[in-house]
Coordinates of C-alpha atoms in Angstrom, one line a residue:
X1 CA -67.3 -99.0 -137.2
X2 CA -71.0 -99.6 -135.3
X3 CA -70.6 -103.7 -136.4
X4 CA -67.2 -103.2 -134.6
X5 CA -68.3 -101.9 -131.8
X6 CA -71.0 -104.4 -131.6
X7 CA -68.4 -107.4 -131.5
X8 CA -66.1 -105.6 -128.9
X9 CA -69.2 -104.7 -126.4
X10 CA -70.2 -107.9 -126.5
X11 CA -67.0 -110.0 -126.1
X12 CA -67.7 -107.9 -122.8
X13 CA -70.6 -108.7 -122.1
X14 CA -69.8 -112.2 -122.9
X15 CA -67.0 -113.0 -120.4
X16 CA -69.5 -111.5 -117.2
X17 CA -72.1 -113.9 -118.0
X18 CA -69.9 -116.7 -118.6
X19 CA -68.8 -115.9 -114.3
X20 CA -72.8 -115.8 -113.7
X21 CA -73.5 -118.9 -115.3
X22 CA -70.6 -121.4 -113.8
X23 CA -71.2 -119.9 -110.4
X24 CA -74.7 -120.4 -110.2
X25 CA -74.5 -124.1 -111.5
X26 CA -71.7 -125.2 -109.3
X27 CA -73.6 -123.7 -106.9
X28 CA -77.4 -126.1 -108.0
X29 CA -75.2 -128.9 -108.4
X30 CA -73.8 -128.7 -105.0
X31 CA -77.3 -128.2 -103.5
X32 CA -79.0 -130.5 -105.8
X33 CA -77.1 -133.2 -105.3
X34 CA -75.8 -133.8 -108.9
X35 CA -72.4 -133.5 -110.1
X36 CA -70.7 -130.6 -112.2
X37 CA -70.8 -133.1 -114.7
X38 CA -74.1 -133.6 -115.1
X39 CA -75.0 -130.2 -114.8
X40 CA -72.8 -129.3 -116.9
X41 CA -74.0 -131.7 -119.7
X42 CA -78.1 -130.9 -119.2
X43 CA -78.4 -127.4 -117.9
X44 CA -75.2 -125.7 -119.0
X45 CA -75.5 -127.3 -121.8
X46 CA -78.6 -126.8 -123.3
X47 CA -78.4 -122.7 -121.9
X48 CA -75.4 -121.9 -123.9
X49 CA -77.0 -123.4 -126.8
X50 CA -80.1 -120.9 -126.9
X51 CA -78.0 -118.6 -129.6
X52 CA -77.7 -121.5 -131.9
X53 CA -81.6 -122.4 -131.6
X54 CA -82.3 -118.6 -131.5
X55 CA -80.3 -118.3 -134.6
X56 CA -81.1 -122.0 -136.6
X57 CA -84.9 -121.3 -135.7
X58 CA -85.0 -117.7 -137.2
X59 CA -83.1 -118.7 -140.4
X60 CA -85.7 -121.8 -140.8
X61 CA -88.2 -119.2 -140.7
X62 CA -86.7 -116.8 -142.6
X63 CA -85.6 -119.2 -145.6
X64 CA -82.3 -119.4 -144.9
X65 CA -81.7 -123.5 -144.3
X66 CA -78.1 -123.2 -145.5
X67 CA -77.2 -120.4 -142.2
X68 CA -79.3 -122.9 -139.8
X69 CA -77.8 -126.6 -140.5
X70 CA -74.6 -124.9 -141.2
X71 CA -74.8 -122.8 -137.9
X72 CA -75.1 -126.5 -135.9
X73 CA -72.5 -128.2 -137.9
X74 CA -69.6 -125.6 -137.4
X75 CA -70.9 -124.9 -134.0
X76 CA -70.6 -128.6 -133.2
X77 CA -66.6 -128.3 -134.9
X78 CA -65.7 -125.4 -132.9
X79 CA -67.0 -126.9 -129.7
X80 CA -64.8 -129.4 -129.7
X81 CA -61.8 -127.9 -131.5
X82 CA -61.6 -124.5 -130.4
X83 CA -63.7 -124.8 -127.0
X84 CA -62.1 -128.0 -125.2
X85 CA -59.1 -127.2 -126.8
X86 CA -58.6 -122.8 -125.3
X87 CA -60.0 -124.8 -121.9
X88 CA -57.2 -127.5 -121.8
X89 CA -54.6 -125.2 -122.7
X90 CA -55.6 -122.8 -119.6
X91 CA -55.7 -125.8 -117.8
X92 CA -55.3 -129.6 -118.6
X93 CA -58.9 -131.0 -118.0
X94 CA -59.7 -134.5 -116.5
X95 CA -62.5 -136.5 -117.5
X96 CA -64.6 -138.6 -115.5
X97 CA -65.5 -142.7 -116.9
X98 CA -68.9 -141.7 -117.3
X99 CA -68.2 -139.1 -120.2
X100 CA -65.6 -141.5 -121.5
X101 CA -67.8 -144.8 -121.6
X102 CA -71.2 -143.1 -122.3
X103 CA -71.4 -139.4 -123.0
X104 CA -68.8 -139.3 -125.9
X105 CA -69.8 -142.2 -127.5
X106 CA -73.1 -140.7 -127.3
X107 CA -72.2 -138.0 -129.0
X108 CA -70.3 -140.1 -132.0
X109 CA -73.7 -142.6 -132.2
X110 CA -75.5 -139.6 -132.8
X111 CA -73.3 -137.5 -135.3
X112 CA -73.1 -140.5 -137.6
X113 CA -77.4 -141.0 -137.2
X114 CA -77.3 -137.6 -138.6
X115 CA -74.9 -137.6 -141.4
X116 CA -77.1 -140.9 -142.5
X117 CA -80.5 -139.0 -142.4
X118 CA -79.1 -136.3 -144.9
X119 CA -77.7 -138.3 -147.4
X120 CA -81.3 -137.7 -149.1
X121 CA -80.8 -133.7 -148.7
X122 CA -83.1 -133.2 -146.4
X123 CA -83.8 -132.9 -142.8
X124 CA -87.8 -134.3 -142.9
X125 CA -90.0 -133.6 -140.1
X126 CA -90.1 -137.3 -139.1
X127 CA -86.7 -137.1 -138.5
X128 CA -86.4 -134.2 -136.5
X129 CA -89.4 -135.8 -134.2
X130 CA -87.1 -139.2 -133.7
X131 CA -84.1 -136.2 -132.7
X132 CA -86.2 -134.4 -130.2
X133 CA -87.3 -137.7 -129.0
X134 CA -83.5 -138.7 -128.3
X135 CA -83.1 -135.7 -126.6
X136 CA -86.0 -135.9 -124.4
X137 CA -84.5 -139.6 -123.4
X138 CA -80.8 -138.7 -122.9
X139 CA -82.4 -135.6 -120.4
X140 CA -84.3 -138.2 -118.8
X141 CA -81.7 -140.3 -118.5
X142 CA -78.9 -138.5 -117.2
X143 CA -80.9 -136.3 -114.7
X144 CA -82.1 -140.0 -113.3
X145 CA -78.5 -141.4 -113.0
X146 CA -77.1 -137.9 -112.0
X147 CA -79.5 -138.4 -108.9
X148 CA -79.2 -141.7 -108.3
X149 CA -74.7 -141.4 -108.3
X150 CA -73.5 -138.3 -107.5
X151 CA -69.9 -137.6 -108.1
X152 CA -67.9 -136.9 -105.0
X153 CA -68.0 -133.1 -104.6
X154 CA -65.3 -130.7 -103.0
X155 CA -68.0 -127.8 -104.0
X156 CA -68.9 -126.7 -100.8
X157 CA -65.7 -127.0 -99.1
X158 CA -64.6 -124.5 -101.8
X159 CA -67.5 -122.5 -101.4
X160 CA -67.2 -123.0 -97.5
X161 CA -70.5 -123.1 -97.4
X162 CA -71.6 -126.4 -94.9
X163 CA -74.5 -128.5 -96.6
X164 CA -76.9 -127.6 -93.5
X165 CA -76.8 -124.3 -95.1
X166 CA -78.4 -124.9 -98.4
X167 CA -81.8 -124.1 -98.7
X168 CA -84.6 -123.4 -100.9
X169 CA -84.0 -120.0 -100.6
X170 CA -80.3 -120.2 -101.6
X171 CA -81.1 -122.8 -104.3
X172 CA -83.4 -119.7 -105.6
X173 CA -80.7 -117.0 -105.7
X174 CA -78.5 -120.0 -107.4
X175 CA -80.9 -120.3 -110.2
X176 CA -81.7 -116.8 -110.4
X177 CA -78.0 -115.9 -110.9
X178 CA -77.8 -118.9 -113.6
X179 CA -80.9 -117.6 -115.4
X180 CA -79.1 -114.0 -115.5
X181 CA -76.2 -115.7 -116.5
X182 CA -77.9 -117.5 -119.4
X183 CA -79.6 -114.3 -120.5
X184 CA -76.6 -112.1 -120.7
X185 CA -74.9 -114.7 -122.8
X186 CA -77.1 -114.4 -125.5
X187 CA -77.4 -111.0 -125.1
X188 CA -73.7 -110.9 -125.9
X189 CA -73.2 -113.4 -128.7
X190 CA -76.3 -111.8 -130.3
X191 CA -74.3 -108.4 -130.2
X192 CA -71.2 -110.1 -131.5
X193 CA -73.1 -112.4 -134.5
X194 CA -74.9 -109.5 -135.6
X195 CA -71.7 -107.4 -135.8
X196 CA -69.2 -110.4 -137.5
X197 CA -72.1 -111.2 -140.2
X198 CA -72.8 -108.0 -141.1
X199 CA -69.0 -107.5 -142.0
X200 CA -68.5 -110.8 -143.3
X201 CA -72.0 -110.1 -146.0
X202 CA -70.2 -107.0 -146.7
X203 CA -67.2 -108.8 -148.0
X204 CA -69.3 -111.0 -149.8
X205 CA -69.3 -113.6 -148.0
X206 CA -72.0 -117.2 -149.3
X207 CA -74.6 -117.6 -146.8
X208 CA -73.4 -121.1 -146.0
X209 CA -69.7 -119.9 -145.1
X210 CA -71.0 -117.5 -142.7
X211 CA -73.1 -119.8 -141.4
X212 CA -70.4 -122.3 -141.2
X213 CA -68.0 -120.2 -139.8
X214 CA -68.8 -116.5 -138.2
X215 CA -72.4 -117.5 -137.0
X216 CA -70.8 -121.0 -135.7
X217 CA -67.9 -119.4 -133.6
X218 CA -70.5 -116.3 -132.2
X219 CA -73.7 -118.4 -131.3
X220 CA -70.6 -120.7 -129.7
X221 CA -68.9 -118.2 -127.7
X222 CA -71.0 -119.1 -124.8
X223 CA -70.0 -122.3 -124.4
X224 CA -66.6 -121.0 -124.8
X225 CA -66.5 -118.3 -122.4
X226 CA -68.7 -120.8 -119.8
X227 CA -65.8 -123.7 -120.5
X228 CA -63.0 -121.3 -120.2
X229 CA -64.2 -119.7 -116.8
X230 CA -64.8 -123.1 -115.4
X231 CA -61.8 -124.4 -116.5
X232 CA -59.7 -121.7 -115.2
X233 CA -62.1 -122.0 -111.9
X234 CA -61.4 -125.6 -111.5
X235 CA -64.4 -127.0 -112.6
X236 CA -63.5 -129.3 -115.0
X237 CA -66.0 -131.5 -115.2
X238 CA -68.4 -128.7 -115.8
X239 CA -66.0 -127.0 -118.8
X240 CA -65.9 -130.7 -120.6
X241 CA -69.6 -131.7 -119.9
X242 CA -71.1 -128.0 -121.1
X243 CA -69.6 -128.9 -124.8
X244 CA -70.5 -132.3 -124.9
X245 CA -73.8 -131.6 -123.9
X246 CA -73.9 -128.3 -126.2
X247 CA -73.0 -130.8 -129.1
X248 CA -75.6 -133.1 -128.7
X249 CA -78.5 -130.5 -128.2
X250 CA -77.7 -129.1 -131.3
X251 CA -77.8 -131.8 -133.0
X252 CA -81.2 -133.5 -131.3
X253 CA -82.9 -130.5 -130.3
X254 CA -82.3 -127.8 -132.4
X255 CA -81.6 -129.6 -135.7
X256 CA -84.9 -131.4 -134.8
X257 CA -87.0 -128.2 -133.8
X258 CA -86.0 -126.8 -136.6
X259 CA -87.2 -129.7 -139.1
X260 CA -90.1 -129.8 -137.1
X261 CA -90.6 -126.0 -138.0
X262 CA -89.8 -126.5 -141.3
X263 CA -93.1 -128.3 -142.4
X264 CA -91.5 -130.3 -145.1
X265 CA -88.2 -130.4 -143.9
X266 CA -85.0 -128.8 -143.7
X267 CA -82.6 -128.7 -146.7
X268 CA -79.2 -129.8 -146.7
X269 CA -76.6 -128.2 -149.0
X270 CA -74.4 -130.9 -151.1
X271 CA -71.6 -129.3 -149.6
X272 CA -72.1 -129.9 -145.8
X273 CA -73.1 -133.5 -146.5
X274 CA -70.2 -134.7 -148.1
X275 CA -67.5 -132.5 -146.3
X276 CA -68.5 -130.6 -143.2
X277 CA -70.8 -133.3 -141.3
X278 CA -68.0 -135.9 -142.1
X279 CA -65.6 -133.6 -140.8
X280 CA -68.1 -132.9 -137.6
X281 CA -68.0 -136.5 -137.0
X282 CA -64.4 -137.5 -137.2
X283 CA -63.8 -134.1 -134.4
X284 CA -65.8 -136.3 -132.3
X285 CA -64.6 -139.7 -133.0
X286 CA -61.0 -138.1 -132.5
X287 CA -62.1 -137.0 -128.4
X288 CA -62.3 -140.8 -127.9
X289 CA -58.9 -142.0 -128.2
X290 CA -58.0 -138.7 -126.7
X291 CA -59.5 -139.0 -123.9
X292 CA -58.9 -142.6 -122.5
X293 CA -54.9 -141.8 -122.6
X294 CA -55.0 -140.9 -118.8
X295 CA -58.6 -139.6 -118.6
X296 CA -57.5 -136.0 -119.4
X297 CA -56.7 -133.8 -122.2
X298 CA -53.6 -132.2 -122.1
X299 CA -52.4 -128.2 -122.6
X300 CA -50.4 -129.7 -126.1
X301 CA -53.3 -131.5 -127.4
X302 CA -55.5 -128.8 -126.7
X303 CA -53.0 -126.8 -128.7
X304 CA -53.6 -129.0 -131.0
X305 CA -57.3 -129.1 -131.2
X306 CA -56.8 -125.1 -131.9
X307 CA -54.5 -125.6 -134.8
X308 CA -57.1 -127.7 -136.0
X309 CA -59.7 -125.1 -135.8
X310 CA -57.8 -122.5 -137.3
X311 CA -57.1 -124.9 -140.3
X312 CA -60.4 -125.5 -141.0
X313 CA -62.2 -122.1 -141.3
X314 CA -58.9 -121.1 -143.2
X315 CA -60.2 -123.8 -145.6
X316 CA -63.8 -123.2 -145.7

């Protein structure tokens, strides 16, 4: 009854800070200069993603390497799947060239470097260096061209705030009501993982499989509440770029923290290399075909996406 509670209290808590979050980085991305994209890939991004590297770190540490890889794995599955495809059915969702022609491949070139560097078992601490050293170039990267090209921006029209008005005082409130966003997030999805993996251990559940699956979808649901809000908002760019950018943290920065913390590296269960990464990878090899029919995904293949999801915890 308490674990239910937990899960219900938090789906709560979830959906407030999803509104905090989205507001306050439209919001820095209208002030700032840089586009909802962006933002969304970089900051959104990597926010929603502290419950995975909350969660992935503390099971390193706690000797549980099957719940951490297999916490990023079916986080990145879900993302995709599950997230993009509940955001394009409450509202079809353009995409901009710059996801299409760099970001997603991106995210492709990087699953497959992964799935390669486990085919020994093992996640070594070299590796994960070479991972947080992609991430710390991609950040670079992307803040730089963010800056330098800003998409074209109906933000503060929307807002009906005039651009004379922004000022370092308001960019201040704006990242203070992100920030509070971010933190209730993970407030939430820590509420709603503890309560879904204590009744999934009861059931007797493998460590992996919850890892895989109940973990994945709660340290995930603030991408998905963040995506969904945006989406229904109209920020579409910021709903698309917040799981692209959630997948690729994961994979470079918390897979590679967590090797890092490892000290001799993170094992990799038989099971996840030879079915679930491979399966991580074609999900996102499949958003590139998708996406450059018209630049958009549409309300049936997001349907579609869903289906997909719900067939593959039904399998695993």
């Amino acid at each position: 009854m308490a674990e239910t509670l937990a899960v219900i209290v938090g789906l709560a808590i979830l959906i407030g800070g999803g509104e905090l979050v989205v507001r306050g980085a439209s919001r820095l991305a209208s002030s700032l200069g840089l586009s909802p994209m962006v933002i969304g890939l970089t900051v959104v991004a990597f926010g929603t993603s502290a419950p995975e590297l909350a969660v992935s770190v503390g099971a390193t540490v706690g000797g549980s390497p099957d719940v951490a890889i297999g916490n990023v794995v079916g986080s990145n599955i879900y993302n995709i799947l599950l997230i993009l495809g509940i955001a394009a059915v409450l509202r079809p969702l353009g995409v901009s060239q710059r996801l299409v022609r760099f970001d997603v491949p991106i995210v492709i070139a990087v699953s497959v470097l992964l799935w390669v560097l486990v085919l020994d078992g093992t996640l070594s601490v070299l590796e994960g260096v070479l991972l947080a050293a992609l991430l710390v170039g991609y950040l670079a990267y992307s803040l730089r061209e963010g800056r330098r090209t800003p998409s074209p921006s109906v933000l503060g029209e929307q807002m009906e705030v005039p651009p004379a008005a922004v000022t370092t005082g308001s960019r201040g409130r704006d990242g203070a009501v992100f920030l509070a966003g971010l933190v209730v997030l993970v407030i939430g999805a820590q509420l709603v993982v503890s309560g879904a993996s204590a009744v999934a251990r009861s059931l007797g559940a493998p460590e992996l499989v919850v890892g895989l699956t109940i973990v994945a979808i709660g340290t995930s649901l603030p991408e998905l509440v963040t995506s969904a809000v945006a989406a229904f908002r109209g920020e579409r760019d910021l709903a698309i770029g917040n799981v692209m950018g959630s997948n690729l943290f994961n994979i470079l920065g918390i897979l590679g923290l967590t090797a890092i913390i490892s000290g001799d590296g993170l094992a990799v269960a038989e099971r996840v290399r030879a079915f679930d990464i491979p399966v991580m990878t074609l999900v996102a090899l499949a958003c590139l075909p998708l996406l450059f029919t018209g630049y958009q995904v549409r309300r049936w293949e997001g349907a579609l996406f869903v289906a997909y999801a719900v067939i593959y915890t039904a399998y695993v």
